[in-house]
Amino acid sequence: MGLFDGFRGGEEAAAMEIRNAIKDELDRIDWNYELSDENEENRQETYFYMRNELENDEPITAVIVVREYDHADGFIKIKLYDIAYLEAGDRRAELLAKINTWNAEFRYVKLCLDRDQDVVVDIDLPLDLHKGKFQPDSIMAMMAVGMRIVENIYDDLMELCTRGHRPRPQE
């Protein structure tokens, strides 16, 4: 079964239905989360913030973003943060080479190094809305896939990085 099955998109209520379906799924599986909605002239965004743990009990931050535009298809983005950061700048090339190797193995899940030198996991799912019913458990499954990938590369990642995220000067 796909992400959408019997879901009719393109209507004003579509984004709210997706938001509510994800919220209901998080409530059903009893996950703690914070919810934030942002509306602008041509788009609506919903953010679900939560903490989760890898199998090795290391905590990470997960964010699900639902973004829909009035004029175009939107997307669902899953981001995993607070995994690791690059402390030694002389290891940047080596880390980027590893990230490129890992990224070549995955279609939807991509690792990147952000502006703070934190390793972040990005999962982008387009909202090419068509007739179908939105399957929020597919979002949870994709988040689990991202976490499983982090667990699989964790030891190699820790050879190059420091656990957690780099504090910004104002933190």
C-alpha atoms as an extended CHARMM CRD file, in Angstrom:
* protein
*
       171  EXT
         1         1  MET       CA              0.0000000000        0.0000000000        0.0000000000  PROA      1               0.0000000000
         2         2  GLY       CA              1.3000000000        3.4350000000       -0.8800000000  PROA      2               0.0000000000
         3         3  LEU       CA              1.4590000000        6.6990000000        0.9950000000  PROA      3               0.0000000000
         4         4  PHE       CA             -1.8790000000        7.6260000000       -0.5580000000  PROA      4               0.0000000000
         5         5  ASP       CA             -4.7260000000        5.2110000000       -1.1980000000  PROA      5               0.0000000000
         6         6  GLY       CA             -8.1480000000        6.6880000000       -1.9270000000  PROA      6               0.0000000000
         7         7  PHE       CA             -7.0480000000       10.2250000000       -0.9110000000  PROA      7               0.0000000000
         8         8  ARG       CA             -8.3780000000       13.1660000000       -2.9000000000  PROA      8               0.0000000000
         9         9  GLY       CA             -5.9640000000       16.0640000000       -2.8990000000  PROA      9               0.0000000000
        10        10  GLY       CA             -5.9780000000       19.5480000000       -4.3190000000  PROA      10              0.0000000000
        11        11  GLU       CA             -8.7880000000       20.7100000000       -2.0750000000  PROA      11              0.0000000000
        12        12  GLU       CA             -8.3660000000       23.3400000000        0.6410000000  PROA      12              0.0000000000
        13        13  ALA       CA             -8.9490000000       20.7690000000        3.3610000000  PROA      13              0.0000000000
        14        14  ALA       CA             -6.2610000000       18.3870000000        2.0960000000  PROA      14              0.0000000000
        15        15  ALA       CA             -3.3960000000       19.7960000000        4.1840000000  PROA      15              0.0000000000
        16        16  MET       CA             -5.5380000000       19.8800000000        7.3100000000  PROA      16              0.0000000000
        17        17  GLU       CA             -6.6110000000       16.2810000000        6.6910000000  PROA      17              0.0000000000
        18        18  ILE       CA             -2.9670000000       15.2500000000        6.4020000000  PROA      18              0.0000000000
        19        19  ARG       CA             -2.0600000000       17.2320000000        9.5290000000  PROA      19              0.0000000000
        20        20  ASN       CA             -4.9130000000       15.6880000000       11.4930000000  PROA      20              0.0000000000
        21        21  ALA       CA             -4.1450000000       12.1860000000       10.2100000000  PROA      21              0.0000000000
        22        22  ILE       CA             -0.5130000000       12.4550000000       11.3600000000  PROA      22              0.0000000000
        23        23  LYS       CA             -1.6340000000       13.9260000000       14.6960000000  PROA      23              0.0000000000
        24        24  ASP       CA             -4.1270000000       11.0780000000       15.1640000000  PROA      24              0.0000000000
        25        25  GLU       CA             -1.4360000000        8.5090000000       14.3320000000  PROA      25              0.0000000000
        26        26  LEU       CA              1.0140000000       10.0340000000       16.8400000000  PROA      26              0.0000000000
        27        27  ASP       CA             -1.7560000000       10.0430000000       19.4580000000  PROA      27              0.0000000000
        28        28  ARG       CA             -2.6810000000        6.4440000000       18.6060000000  PROA      28              0.0000000000
        29        29  ILE       CA              0.8880000000        5.2400000000       19.1420000000  PROA      29              0.0000000000
        30        30  ASP       CA              1.1250000000        7.4470000000       22.2500000000  PROA      30              0.0000000000
        31        31  TRP       CA              4.1360000000        9.5310000000       21.2160000000  PROA      31              0.0000000000
        32        32  ASN       CA              4.8150000000       12.8440000000       22.9020000000  PROA      32              0.0000000000
        33        33  TYR       CA              5.1600000000       15.7220000000       20.4660000000  PROA      33              0.0000000000
        34        34  GLU       CA              4.8110000000       19.4680000000       20.1170000000  PROA      34              0.0000000000
        35        35  LEU       CA              2.6970000000       20.8650000000       17.3140000000  PROA      35              0.0000000000
        36        36  SER       CA              3.2020000000       24.1520000000       15.5180000000  PROA      36              0.0000000000
        37        37  ASP       CA              1.1570000000       25.5720000000       12.6200000000  PROA      37              0.0000000000
        38        38  GLU       CA              2.3030000000       28.4090000000       10.3830000000  PROA      38              0.0000000000
        39        39  ASN       CA              0.2070000000       30.0240000000        7.6840000000  PROA      39              0.0000000000
        40        40  GLU       CA              1.3500000000       32.4640000000        5.0510000000  PROA      40              0.0000000000
        41        41  GLU       CA             -0.4060000000       33.8900000000        2.0350000000  PROA      41              0.0000000000
        42        42  ASN       CA              0.2860000000       30.9870000000       -0.3390000000  PROA      42              0.0000000000
        43        43  ARG       CA              1.2540000000       28.1330000000        1.9600000000  PROA      43              0.0000000000
        44        44  GLN       CA              0.4400000000       26.2740000000        5.1340000000  PROA      44              0.0000000000
        45        45  GLU       CA              3.0120000000       24.4350000000        7.2560000000  PROA      45              0.0000000000
        46        46  THR       CA              2.6110000000       22.1320000000       10.2140000000  PROA      46              0.0000000000
        47        47  TYR       CA              5.5490000000       20.9820000000       12.3590000000  PROA      47              0.0000000000
        48        48  PHE       CA              5.5140000000       17.9690000000       14.6710000000  PROA      48              0.0000000000
        49        49  TYR       CA              8.5380000000       18.0200000000       17.0340000000  PROA      49              0.0000000000
        50        50  MET       CA              9.4290000000       14.9390000000       19.0590000000  PROA      50              0.0000000000
        51        51  ARG       CA             12.3110000000       13.1780000000       20.7760000000  PROA      51              0.0000000000
        52        52  ASN       CA             13.0300000000        9.5680000000       20.0420000000  PROA      52              0.0000000000
        53        53  GLU       CA             15.7270000000        7.0650000000       20.9230000000  PROA      53              0.0000000000
        54        54  LEU       CA             17.9010000000        4.8980000000       18.7640000000  PROA      54              0.0000000000
        55        55  GLU       CA             18.2940000000        1.2280000000       19.6560000000  PROA      55              0.0000000000
        56        56  ASN       CA             21.4800000000        2.1560000000       21.5500000000  PROA      56              0.0000000000
        57        57  ASP       CA             19.3800000000        4.5080000000       23.7570000000  PROA      57              0.0000000000
        58        58  GLU       CA             20.9050000000        7.6480000000       22.2160000000  PROA      58              0.0000000000
        59        59  PRO       CA             18.2390000000       10.3710000000       21.9320000000  PROA      59              0.0000000000
        60        60  ILE       CA             17.6030000000       12.2480000000       18.6980000000  PROA      60              0.0000000000
        61        61  THR       CA             15.1290000000       14.9230000000       17.6560000000  PROA      61              0.0000000000
        62        62  ALA       CA             12.6270000000       14.1050000000       14.9140000000  PROA      62              0.0000000000
        63        63  VAL       CA             10.5880000000       16.7100000000       13.0630000000  PROA      63              0.0000000000
        64        64  ILE       CA              7.7910000000       16.0140000000       10.5980000000  PROA      64              0.0000000000
        65        65  VAL       CA              6.9320000000       18.9890000000        8.3930000000  PROA      65              0.0000000000
        66        66  VAL       CA              3.8130000000       19.0860000000        6.2340000000  PROA      66              0.0000000000
        67        67  ARG       CA              3.9950000000       21.9250000000        3.7050000000  PROA      67              0.0000000000
        68        68  GLU       CA              1.3140000000       22.6280000000        1.1400000000  PROA      68              0.0000000000
        69        69  TYR       CA              1.2100000000       25.4760000000       -1.3410000000  PROA      69              0.0000000000
        70        70  ASP       CA             -1.8680000000       27.0210000000       -2.9560000000  PROA      70              0.0000000000
        71        71  HSD       CA             -0.1960000000       27.0150000000       -6.3720000000  PROA      71              0.0000000000
        72        72  ALA       CA              1.7850000000       23.7470000000       -6.3920000000  PROA      72              0.0000000000
        73        73  ASP       CA              2.1530000000       20.3430000000       -4.8170000000  PROA      73              0.0000000000
        74        74  GLY       CA              3.7280000000       20.4050000000       -1.3870000000  PROA      74              0.0000000000
        75        75  PHE       CA              5.7050000000       17.8290000000        0.5270000000  PROA      75              0.0000000000
        76        76  ILE       CA              6.1640000000       16.0010000000        3.7800000000  PROA      76              0.0000000000
        77        77  LYS       CA              9.6730000000       16.2780000000        5.1890000000  PROA      77              0.0000000000
        78        78  ILE       CA             11.0650000000       14.1840000000        8.0090000000  PROA      78              0.0000000000
        79        79  LYS       CA             14.2550000000       15.4830000000        9.6190000000  PROA      79              0.0000000000
        80        80  LEU       CA             16.3450000000       13.7470000000       12.2640000000  PROA      80              0.0000000000
        81        81  TYR       CA             18.6070000000       16.0350000000       14.3080000000  PROA      81              0.0000000000
        82        82  ASP       CA             20.9810000000       15.8510000000       17.2710000000  PROA      82              0.0000000000
        83        83  ILE       CA             22.7370000000       12.7990000000       15.8790000000  PROA      83              0.0000000000
        84        84  ALA       CA             26.3540000000       13.9860000000       15.6880000000  PROA      84              0.0000000000
        85        85  TYR       CA             28.4810000000       16.9620000000       14.7080000000  PROA      85              0.0000000000
        86        86  LEU       CA             31.8620000000       17.4570000000       13.1340000000  PROA      86              0.0000000000
        87        87  GLU       CA             34.2070000000       18.8760000000       15.7310000000  PROA      87              0.0000000000
        88        88  ALA       CA             37.4970000000       18.5050000000       13.8840000000  PROA      88              0.0000000000
        89        89  GLY       CA             37.4210000000       20.5750000000       10.6830000000  PROA      89              0.0000000000
        90        90  ASP       CA             40.3070000000       18.5850000000        9.2280000000  PROA      90              0.0000000000
        91        91  ARG       CA             37.9920000000       15.5390000000        9.0110000000  PROA      91              0.0000000000
        92        92  ARG       CA             35.3460000000       17.3400000000        6.9110000000  PROA      92              0.0000000000
        93        93  ALA       CA             36.4500000000       15.8600000000        3.5580000000  PROA      93              0.0000000000
        94        94  GLU       CA             36.5260000000       12.3600000000        5.0240000000  PROA      94              0.0000000000
        95        95  LEU       CA             33.0590000000       12.7960000000        6.5590000000  PROA      95              0.0000000000
        96        96  LEU       CA             31.5860000000       14.2040000000        3.3390000000  PROA      96              0.0000000000
        97        97  ALA       CA             33.0290000000       11.2530000000        1.4000000000  PROA      97              0.0000000000
        98        98  LYS       CA             31.3270000000        8.8600000000        3.8330000000  PROA      98              0.0000000000
        99        99  ILE       CA             28.0520000000       10.8010000000        3.6270000000  PROA      99              0.0000000000
       100       100  ASN       CA             28.1900000000       10.6130000000       -0.1840000000  PROA      100             0.0000000000
       101       101  THR       CA             28.8220000000        6.8690000000       -0.0170000000  PROA      101             0.0000000000
       102       102  TRP       CA             25.9090000000        6.3550000000        2.3700000000  PROA      102             0.0000000000
       103       103  ASN       CA             23.6100000000        8.5960000000        0.3240000000  PROA      103             0.0000000000
       104       104  ALA       CA             24.3220000000        6.5310000000       -2.7950000000  PROA      104             0.0000000000
       105       105  GLU       CA             22.7980000000        3.5480000000       -0.9790000000  PROA      105             0.0000000000
       106       106  PHE       CA             19.4510000000        5.1900000000       -0.1800000000  PROA      106             0.0000000000
       107       107  ARG       CA             16.7210000000        6.5980000000       -2.3920000000  PROA      107             0.0000000000
       108       108  TYR       CA             14.5910000000        8.6880000000       -0.0390000000  PROA      108             0.0000000000
       109       109  VAL       CA             16.8210000000        9.0780000000        3.0090000000  PROA      109             0.0000000000
       110       110  LYS       CA             19.7190000000       11.5120000000        2.6700000000  PROA      110             0.0000000000
       111       111  LEU       CA             22.3430000000       12.5800000000        5.1720000000  PROA      111             0.0000000000
       112       112  CYS       CA             23.8410000000       16.0450000000        5.0840000000  PROA      112             0.0000000000
       113       113  LEU       CA             26.0990000000       18.3510000000        7.0310000000  PROA      113             0.0000000000
       114       114  ASP       CA             24.2730000000       21.5590000000        7.9540000000  PROA      114             0.0000000000
       115       115  ARG       CA             25.7320000000       25.0350000000        8.4600000000  PROA      115             0.0000000000
       116       116  ASP       CA             26.5390000000       24.2140000000       12.1040000000  PROA      116             0.0000000000
       117       117  GLN       CA             28.4470000000       21.0910000000       10.9710000000  PROA      117             0.0000000000
       118       118  ASP       CA             25.6980000000       18.8620000000       12.4180000000  PROA      118             0.0000000000
       119       119  VAL       CA             24.8850000000       15.6040000000       10.6420000000  PROA      119             0.0000000000
       120       120  VAL       CA             21.1860000000       15.6740000000        9.7420000000  PROA      120             0.0000000000
       121       121  VAL       CA             18.9550000000       13.0850000000        8.0880000000  PROA      121             0.0000000000
       122       122  ASP       CA             16.4770000000       14.3810000000        5.4880000000  PROA      122             0.0000000000
       123       123  ILE       CA             13.5700000000       12.3830000000        4.1050000000  PROA      123             0.0000000000
       124       124  ASP       CA             11.4370000000       14.1730000000        1.5090000000  PROA      124             0.0000000000
       125       125  LEU       CA              8.1040000000       12.7750000000        0.4010000000  PROA      125             0.0000000000
       126       126  PRO       CA              6.3150000000       14.7510000000       -2.3200000000  PROA      126             0.0000000000
       127       127  LEU       CA              2.6190000000       15.4980000000       -1.9440000000  PROA      127             0.0000000000
       128       128  ASP       CA              1.6860000000       14.7410000000       -5.5100000000  PROA      128             0.0000000000
       129       129  LEU       CA             -1.9050000000       14.6020000000       -4.4030000000  PROA      129             0.0000000000
       130       130  HSD       CA             -4.2800000000       12.4000000000       -6.2980000000  PROA      130             0.0000000000
       131       131  LYS       CA             -7.2700000000       10.2850000000       -5.4810000000  PROA      131             0.0000000000
       132       132  GLY       CA             -6.3540000000        8.1820000000       -2.5120000000  PROA      132             0.0000000000
       133       133  LYS       CA             -6.5270000000        7.9300000000        1.2630000000  PROA      133             0.0000000000
       134       134  PHE       CA             -3.5370000000        9.3160000000        3.1380000000  PROA      134             0.0000000000
       135       135  GLN       CA             -1.7050000000        6.6090000000        5.1040000000  PROA      135             0.0000000000
       136       136  PRO       CA             -0.0790000000        8.2720000000        8.1450000000  PROA      136             0.0000000000
       137       137  ASP       CA              1.4840000000        4.9990000000        9.2560000000  PROA      137             0.0000000000
       138       138  SER       CA              3.6330000000        5.2520000000        6.1090000000  PROA      138             0.0000000000
       139       139  ILE       CA              5.1200000000        8.4640000000        7.5370000000  PROA      139             0.0000000000
       140       140  MET       CA              5.9600000000        6.6630000000       10.7850000000  PROA      140             0.0000000000
       141       141  ALA       CA              7.4700000000        3.8110000000        8.7620000000  PROA      141             0.0000000000
       142       142  MET       CA              9.6780000000        6.2410000000        6.8210000000  PROA      142             0.0000000000
       143       143  MET       CA             10.8110000000        7.8600000000       10.0740000000  PROA      143             0.0000000000
       144       144  ALA       CA             11.6850000000        4.3730000000       11.3420000000  PROA      144             0.0000000000
       145       145  VAL       CA             13.6630000000        3.7290000000        8.1410000000  PROA      145             0.0000000000
       146       146  GLY       CA             15.6500000000        6.9230000000        8.7550000000  PROA      146             0.0000000000
       147       147  MET       CA             16.3380000000        5.9330000000       12.3510000000  PROA      147             0.0000000000
       148       148  ARG       CA             17.3960000000        2.4240000000       11.2830000000  PROA      148             0.0000000000
       149       149  ILE       CA             19.8710000000        3.9440000000        8.8210000000  PROA      149             0.0000000000
       150       150  VAL       CA             21.3260000000        6.1300000000       11.5940000000  PROA      150             0.0000000000
       151       151  GLU       CA             21.6530000000        3.0400000000       13.7880000000  PROA      151             0.0000000000
       152       152  ASN       CA             23.4390000000        1.1650000000       10.9830000000  PROA      152             0.0000000000
       153       153  ILE       CA             25.9950000000        3.9260000000       10.3240000000  PROA      153             0.0000000000
       154       154  TYR       CA             26.2980000000        5.1210000000       13.9280000000  PROA      154             0.0000000000
       155       155  ASP       CA             29.6200000000        3.4670000000       14.7930000000  PROA      155             0.0000000000
       156       156  ASP       CA             31.2910000000        4.6710000000       11.5780000000  PROA      156             0.0000000000
       157       157  LEU       CA             29.8470000000        8.1460000000       12.1080000000  PROA      157             0.0000000000
       158       158  MET       CA             31.1720000000        8.3430000000       15.6720000000  PROA      158             0.0000000000
       159       159  GLU       CA             34.7050000000        7.6200000000       14.4050000000  PROA      159             0.0000000000
       160       160  LEU       CA             34.5680000000       11.0450000000       12.7180000000  PROA      160             0.0000000000
       161       161  CYS       CA             32.0830000000       13.0400000000       14.7870000000  PROA      161             0.0000000000
       162       162  THR       CA             31.0050000000       13.9410000000       18.3010000000  PROA      162             0.0000000000
       163       163  ARG       CA             27.6420000000       12.8030000000       19.6550000000  PROA      163             0.0000000000
       164       164  GLY       CA             24.8030000000       15.3510000000       19.7560000000  PROA      164             0.0000000000
       165       165  HSD       CA             24.7520000000       18.7550000000       18.1010000000  PROA      165             0.0000000000
       166       166  ARG       CA             27.1510000000       21.6610000000       18.1230000000  PROA      166             0.0000000000
       167       167  PRO       CA             25.8580000000       24.3680000000       20.4560000000  PROA      167             0.0000000000
       168       168  ARG       CA             25.5270000000       27.7390000000       18.7980000000  PROA      168             0.0000000000
       169       169  PRO       CA             27.3040000000       30.6340000000       20.5320000000  PROA      169             0.0000000000
       170       170  GLN       CA             24.0010000000       32.0100000000       21.9020000000  PROA      170             0.0000000000
       171       171  GLU       CA             22.9320000000       28.6210000000       23.3670000000  PROA      171             0.0000000000
